[in-house]
XYZ file of N, CA, C and O in Angstrom:
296
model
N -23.967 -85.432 22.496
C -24.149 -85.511 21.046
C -23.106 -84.645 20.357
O -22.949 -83.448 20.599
N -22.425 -85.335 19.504
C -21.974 -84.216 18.853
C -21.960 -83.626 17.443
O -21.629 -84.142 16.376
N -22.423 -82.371 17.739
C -22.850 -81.396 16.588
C -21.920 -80.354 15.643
O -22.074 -79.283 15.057
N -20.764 -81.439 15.889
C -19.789 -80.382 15.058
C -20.370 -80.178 13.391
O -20.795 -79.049 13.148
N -20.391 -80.701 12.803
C -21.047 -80.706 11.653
C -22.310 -79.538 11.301
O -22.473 -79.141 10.147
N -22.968 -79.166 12.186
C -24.434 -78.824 12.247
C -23.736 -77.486 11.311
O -22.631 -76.945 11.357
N -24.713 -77.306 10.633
C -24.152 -75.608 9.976
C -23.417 -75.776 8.833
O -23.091 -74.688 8.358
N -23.120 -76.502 8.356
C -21.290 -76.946 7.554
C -22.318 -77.618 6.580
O -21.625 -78.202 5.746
N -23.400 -77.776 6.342
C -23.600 -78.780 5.557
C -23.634 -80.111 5.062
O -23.898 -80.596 3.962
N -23.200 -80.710 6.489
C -22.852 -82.038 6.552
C -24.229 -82.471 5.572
O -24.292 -82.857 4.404
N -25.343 -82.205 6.667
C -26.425 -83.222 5.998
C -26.824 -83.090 4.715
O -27.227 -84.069 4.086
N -26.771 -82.100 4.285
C -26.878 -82.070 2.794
C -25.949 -82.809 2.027
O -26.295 -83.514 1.079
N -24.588 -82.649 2.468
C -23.232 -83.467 1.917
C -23.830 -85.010 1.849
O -23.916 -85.463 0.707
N -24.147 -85.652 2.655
C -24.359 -86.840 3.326
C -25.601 -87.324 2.412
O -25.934 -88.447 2.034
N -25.968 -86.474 2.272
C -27.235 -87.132 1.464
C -27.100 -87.014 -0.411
O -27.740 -87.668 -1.234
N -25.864 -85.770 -0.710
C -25.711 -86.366 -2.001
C -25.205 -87.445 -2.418
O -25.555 -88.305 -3.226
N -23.801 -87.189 -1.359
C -23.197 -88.514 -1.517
C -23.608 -90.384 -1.283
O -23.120 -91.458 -1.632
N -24.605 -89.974 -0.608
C -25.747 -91.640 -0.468
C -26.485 -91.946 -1.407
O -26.717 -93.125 -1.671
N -27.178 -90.572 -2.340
C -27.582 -90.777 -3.193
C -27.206 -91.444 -4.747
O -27.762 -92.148 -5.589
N -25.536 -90.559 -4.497
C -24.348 -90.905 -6.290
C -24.681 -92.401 -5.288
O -25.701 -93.064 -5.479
N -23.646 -92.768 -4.229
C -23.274 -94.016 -4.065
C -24.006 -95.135 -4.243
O -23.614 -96.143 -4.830
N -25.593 -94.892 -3.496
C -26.322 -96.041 -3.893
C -26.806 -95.739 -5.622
O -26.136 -96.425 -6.394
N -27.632 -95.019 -6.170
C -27.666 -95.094 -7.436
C -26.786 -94.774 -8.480
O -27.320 -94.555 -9.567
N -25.893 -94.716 -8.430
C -24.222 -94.344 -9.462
C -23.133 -95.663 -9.057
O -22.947 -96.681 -9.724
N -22.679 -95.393 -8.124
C -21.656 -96.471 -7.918
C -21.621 -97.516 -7.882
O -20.648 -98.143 -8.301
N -22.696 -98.085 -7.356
C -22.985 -99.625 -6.176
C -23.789 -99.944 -8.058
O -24.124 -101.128 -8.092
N -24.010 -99.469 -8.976
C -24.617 -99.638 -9.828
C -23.141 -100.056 -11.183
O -23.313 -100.447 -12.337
N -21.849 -99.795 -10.495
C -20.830 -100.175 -11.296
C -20.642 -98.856 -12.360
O -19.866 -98.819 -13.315
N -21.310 -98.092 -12.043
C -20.665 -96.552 -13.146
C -20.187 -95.958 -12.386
O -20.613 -95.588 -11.292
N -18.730 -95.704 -13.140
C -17.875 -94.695 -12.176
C -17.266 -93.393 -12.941
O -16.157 -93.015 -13.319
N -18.904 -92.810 -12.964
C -19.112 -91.087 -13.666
C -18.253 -90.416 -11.868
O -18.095 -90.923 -10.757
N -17.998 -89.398 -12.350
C -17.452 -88.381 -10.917
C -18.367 -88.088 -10.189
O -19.481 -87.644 -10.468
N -17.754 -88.418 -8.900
C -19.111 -87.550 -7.408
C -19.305 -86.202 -7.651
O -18.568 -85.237 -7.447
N -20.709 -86.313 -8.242
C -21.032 -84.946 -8.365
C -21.362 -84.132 -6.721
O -22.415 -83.507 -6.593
N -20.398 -84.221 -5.590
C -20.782 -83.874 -4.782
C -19.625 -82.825 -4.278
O -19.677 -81.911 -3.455
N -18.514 -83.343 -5.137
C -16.855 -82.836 -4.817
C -17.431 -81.336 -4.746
O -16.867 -80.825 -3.779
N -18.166 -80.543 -5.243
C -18.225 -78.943 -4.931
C -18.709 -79.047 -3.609
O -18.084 -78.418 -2.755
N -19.591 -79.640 -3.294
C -20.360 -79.384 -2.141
C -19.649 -80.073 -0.591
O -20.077 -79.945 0.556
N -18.610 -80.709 -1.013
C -17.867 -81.213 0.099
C -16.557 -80.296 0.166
O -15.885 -80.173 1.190
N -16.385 -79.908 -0.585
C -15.189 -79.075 -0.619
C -15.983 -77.526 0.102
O -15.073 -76.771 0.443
N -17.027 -77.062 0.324
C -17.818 -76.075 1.528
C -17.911 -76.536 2.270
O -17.959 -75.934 3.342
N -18.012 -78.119 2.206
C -18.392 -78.778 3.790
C -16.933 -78.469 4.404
O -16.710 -77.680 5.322
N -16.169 -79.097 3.848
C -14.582 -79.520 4.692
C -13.944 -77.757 4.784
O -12.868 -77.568 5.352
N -14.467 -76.960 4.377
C -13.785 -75.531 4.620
C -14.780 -74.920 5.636
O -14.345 -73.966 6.281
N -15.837 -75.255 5.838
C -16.807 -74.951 7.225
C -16.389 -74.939 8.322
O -16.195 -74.135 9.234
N -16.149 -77.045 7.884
C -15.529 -77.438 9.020
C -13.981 -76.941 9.412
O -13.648 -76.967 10.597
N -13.228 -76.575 8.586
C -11.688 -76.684 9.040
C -11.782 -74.654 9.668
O -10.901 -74.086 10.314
N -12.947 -74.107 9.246
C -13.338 -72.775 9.821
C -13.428 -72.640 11.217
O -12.881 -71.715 11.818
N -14.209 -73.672 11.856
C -14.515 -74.135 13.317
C -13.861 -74.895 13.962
O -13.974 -74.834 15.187
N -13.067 -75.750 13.439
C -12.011 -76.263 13.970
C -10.953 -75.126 14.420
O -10.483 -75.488 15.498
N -10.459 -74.031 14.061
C -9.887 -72.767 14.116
C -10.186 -71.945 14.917
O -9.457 -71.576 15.838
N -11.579 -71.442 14.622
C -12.221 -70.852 15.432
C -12.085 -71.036 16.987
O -12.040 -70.143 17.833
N -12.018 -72.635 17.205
C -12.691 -73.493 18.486
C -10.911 -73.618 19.044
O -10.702 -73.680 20.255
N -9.959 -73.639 18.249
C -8.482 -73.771 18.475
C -8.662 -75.481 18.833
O -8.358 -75.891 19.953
N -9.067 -76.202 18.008
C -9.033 -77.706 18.113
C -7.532 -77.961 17.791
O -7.119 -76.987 17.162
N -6.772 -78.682 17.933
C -5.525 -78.993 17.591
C -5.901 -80.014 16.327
O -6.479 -81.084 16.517
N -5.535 -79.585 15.146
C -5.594 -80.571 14.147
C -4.625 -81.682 13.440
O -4.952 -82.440 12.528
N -3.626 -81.612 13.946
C -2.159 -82.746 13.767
C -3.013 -83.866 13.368
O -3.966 -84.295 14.018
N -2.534 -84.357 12.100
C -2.843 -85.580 11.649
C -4.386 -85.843 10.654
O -4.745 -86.937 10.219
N -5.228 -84.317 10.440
C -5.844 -84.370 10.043
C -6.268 -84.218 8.571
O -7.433 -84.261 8.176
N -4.985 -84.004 7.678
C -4.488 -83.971 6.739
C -5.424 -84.732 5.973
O -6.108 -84.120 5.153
N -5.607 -86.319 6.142
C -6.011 -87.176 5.719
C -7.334 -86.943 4.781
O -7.565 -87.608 3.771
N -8.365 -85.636 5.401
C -9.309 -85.769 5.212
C -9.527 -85.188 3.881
O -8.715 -84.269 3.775
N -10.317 -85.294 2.693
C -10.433 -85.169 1.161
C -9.357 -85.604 0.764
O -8.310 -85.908 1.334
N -9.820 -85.616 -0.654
C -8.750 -85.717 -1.300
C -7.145 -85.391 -1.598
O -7.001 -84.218 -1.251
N -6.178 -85.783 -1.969
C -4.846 -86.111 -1.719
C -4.564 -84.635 -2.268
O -5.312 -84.181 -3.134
N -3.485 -83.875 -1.771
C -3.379 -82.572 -2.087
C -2.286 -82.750 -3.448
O -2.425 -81.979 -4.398
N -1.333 -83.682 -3.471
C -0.290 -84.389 -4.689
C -1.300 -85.054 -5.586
O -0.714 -84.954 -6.664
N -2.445 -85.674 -5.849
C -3.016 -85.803 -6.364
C -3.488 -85.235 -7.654
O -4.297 -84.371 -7.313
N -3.434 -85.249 -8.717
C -3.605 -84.183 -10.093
C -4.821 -84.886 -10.602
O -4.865 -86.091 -10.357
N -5.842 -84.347 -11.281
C -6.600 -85.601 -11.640
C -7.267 -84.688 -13.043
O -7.853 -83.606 -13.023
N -7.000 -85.388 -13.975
C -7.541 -84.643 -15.506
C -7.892 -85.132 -16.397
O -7.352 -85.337 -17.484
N -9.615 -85.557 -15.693
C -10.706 -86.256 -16.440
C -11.247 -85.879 -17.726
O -11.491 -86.527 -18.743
N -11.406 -84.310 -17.326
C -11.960 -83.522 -18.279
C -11.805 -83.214 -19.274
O -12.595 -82.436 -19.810
């Protein structure tokens, strides 16, 4: 099994984001994932233990949002 996630908040992450998606999105309103704070602790948990563990991360860049990306909704 793997439990990389466990601790990091995944499941909490996982469950806001199911929640915006099925009642926010899939509903055609595209207000902001109110989850971006709480994934942004998840993905620094995780990239903590990835470190920790000396995982080799090449190519993992991909994961959140685009770092060139500017975004100014507000």
């Amino acid at each position: 099994a793997n439990t990389f996630g466990i601790g990091c908040l995944k499941r909490e992450y996982d469950q806001c984001f199911n929640r915006w998606f099925a009642e926010t999105f899939l509903k055609g309103e595209r207000a902001a994932d109110p989850c971006g704070q709480l994934f942004r602790r998840y993905q620094l948990c995780v990239q903590k233990a990835i470190k920790e563990k000396d995982i080799p991360i090449e190519g993992l860049e991909f994961m959140g949002p685009s770092k060139g990306k500017t975004e100014n909704s507000s």
